[in-house]
CSV table of C-alpha atoms in Angstrom, one decimal:
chain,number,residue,atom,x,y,z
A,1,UNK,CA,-3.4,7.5,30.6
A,2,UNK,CA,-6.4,6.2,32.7
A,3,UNK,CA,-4.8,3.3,33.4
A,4,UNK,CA,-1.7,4.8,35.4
A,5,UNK,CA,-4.3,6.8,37.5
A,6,UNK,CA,-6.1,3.7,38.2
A,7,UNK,CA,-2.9,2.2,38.9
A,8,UNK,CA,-1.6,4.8,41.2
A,9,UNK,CA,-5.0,4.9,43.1
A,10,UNK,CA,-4.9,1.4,43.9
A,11,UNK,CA,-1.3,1.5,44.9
A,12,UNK,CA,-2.4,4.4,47.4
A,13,UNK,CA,-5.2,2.3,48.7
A,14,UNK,CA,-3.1,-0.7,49.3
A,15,UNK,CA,-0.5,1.3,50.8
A,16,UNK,CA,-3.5,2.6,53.4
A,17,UNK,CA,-4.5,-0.8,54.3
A,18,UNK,CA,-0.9,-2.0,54.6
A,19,UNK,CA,-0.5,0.6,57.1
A,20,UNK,CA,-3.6,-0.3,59.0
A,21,UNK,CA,-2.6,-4.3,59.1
A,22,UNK,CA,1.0,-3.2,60.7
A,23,UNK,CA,-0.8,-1.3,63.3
A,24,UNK,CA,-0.5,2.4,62.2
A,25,UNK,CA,-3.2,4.2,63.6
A,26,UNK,CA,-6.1,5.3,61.4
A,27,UNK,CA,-4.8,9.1,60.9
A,28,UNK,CA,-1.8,7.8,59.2
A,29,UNK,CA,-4.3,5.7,56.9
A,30,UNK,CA,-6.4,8.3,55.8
A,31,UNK,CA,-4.3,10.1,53.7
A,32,UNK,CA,-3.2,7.1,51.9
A,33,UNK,CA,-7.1,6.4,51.5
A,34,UNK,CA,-8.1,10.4,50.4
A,35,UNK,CA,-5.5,10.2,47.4
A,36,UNK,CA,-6.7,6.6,46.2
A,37,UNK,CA,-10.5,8.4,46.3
A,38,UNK,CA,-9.4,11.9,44.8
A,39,UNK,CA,-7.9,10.2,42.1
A,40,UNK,CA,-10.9,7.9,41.3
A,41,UNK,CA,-13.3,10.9,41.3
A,42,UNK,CA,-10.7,13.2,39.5
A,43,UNK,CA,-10.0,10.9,36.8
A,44,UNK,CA,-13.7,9.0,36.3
A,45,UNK,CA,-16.3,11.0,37.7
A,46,UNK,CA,-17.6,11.6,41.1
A,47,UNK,CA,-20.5,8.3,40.8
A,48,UNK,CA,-17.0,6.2,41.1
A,49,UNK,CA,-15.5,8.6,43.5
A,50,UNK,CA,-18.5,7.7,45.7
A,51,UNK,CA,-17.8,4.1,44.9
A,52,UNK,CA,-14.3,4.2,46.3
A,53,UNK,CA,-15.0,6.3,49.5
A,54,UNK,CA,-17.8,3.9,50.5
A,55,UNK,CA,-14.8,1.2,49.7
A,56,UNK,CA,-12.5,3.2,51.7
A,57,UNK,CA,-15.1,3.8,54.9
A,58,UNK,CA,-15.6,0.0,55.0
A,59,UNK,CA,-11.6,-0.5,54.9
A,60,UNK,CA,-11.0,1.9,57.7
A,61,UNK,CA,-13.7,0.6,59.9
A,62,UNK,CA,-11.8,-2.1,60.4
A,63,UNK,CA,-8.6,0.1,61.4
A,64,UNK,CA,-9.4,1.3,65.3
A,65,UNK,CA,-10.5,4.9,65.8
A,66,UNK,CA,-12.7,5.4,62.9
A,67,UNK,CA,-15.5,8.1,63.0
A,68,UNK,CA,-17.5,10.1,61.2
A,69,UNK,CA,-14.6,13.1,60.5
A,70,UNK,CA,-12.9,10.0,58.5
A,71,UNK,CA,-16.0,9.3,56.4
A,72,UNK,CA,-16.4,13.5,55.8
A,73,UNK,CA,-13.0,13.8,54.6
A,74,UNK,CA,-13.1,11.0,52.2
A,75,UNK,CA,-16.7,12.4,50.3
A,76,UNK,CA,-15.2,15.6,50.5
A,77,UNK,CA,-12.3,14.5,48.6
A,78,UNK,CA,-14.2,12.8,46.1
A,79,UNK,CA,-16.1,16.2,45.8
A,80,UNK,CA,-13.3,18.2,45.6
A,81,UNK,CA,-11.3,15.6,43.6
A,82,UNK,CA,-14.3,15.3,41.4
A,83,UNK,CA,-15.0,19.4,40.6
A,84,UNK,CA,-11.0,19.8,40.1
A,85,UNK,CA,-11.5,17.3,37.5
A,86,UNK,CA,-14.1,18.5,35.8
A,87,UNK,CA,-12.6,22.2,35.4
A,88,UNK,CA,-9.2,20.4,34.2
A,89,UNK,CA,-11.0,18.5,32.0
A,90,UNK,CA,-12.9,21.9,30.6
A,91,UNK,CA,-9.9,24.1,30.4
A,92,UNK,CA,-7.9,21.6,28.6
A,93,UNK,CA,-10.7,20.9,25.5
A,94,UNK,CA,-11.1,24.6,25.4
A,95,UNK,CA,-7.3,25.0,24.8
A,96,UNK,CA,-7.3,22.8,22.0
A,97,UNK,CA,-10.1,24.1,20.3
A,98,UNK,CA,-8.3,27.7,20.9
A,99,UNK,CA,-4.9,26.2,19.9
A,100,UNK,CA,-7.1,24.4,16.3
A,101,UNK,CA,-8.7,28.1,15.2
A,102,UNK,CA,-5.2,29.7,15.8
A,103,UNK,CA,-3.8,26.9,13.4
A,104,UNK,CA,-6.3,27.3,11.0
A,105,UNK,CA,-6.7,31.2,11.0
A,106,UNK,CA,-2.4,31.5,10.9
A,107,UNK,CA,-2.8,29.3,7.8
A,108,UNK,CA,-5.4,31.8,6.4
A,109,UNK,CA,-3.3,34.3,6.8
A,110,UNK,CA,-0.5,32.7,4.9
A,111,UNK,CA,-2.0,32.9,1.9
A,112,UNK,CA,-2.6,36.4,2.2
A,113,UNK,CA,0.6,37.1,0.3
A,114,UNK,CA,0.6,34.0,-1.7
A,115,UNK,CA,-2.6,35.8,-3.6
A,116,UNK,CA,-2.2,37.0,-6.9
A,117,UNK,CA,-4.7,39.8,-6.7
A,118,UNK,CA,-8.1,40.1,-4.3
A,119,UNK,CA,-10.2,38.3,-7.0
A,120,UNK,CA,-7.9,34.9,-6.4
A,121,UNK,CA,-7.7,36.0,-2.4
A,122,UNK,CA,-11.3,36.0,-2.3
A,123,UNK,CA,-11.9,32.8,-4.0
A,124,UNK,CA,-9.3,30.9,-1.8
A,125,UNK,CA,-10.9,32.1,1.7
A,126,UNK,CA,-13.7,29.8,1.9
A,127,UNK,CA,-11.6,27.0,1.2
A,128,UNK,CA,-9.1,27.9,3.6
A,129,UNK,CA,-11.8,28.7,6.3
A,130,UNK,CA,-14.3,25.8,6.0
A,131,UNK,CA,-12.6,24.1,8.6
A,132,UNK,CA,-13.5,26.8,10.8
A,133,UNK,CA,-17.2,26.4,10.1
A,134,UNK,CA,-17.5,22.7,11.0
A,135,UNK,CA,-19.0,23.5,14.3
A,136,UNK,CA,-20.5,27.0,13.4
A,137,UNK,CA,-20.7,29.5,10.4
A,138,UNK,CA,-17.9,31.4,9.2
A,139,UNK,CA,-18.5,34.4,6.8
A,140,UNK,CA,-16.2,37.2,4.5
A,141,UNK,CA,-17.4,40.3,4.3
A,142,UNK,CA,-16.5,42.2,1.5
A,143,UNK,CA,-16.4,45.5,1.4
């Protein structure tokens, strides 16, 4: 999946400096430039974001009215790009792990009724929920 973003970040950037050889001025360059470095920071970290906004302020030097605004807007992309990322990134592994203990406690409580009597429920729990207490402790209280 890395590979398409990759892909789609270096088609951005040579759309920018296709752009700036035809002539366009540098605000119609930019853009194409802030998507190639928002995807490079979103998608690999904001060291390589960095990487490819230095890349991009040396490319659109070389296009006419460059300035410092143009440099701004590219690290702020990679820093937006970058934190965007990152909370994508966070939600999305703590979805699975909510989606995993859902699996695993739905499956617990199939064999609720599957249980002869609470002796053979009892014995069957801590089979059922080891794979709960892989990354923690799981306990039954019985009361």
């Amino acid at each position: 999946m890395a590979l398409l973003y990759t892909a789609a970040a270096l088609a951005s950037f040579l759309v920018g400096l296709l752009l700036g050889l035809l002539g366009y001025p540098g605000f119609y360059v930019l853009p194409w430039f802030m998507i190639a470095v928002a995807v490079v920071a979103s998608v690999h970290g904001l060291p390589w974001g960095l990487l490819a906004s230095a890349l991009a302020a040396s490319a659109l030097a070389l296009f006419p009215p460059f300035s410092g605004t143009a440099l701004a807007l590219l690290l702020l992309s990679a820093l937006l790009a970058h934190q965007v990322g990152k909370s994508l990134r966070r939600a999305h592994r703590r979805a699975q792990s909510l989606a995993r203990v859902e699996r695993l406690l739905a499956s617990a409580l199939e064999a609720l009724p599957q249980a002869e009597d609470r002796e053979a429920l009892l014995k069957s729990l801590p089979e059922r929920l080891f794979a709960l207490g892989e990354r923690g402790h799981v306990g039954v209280w019985v009361l």
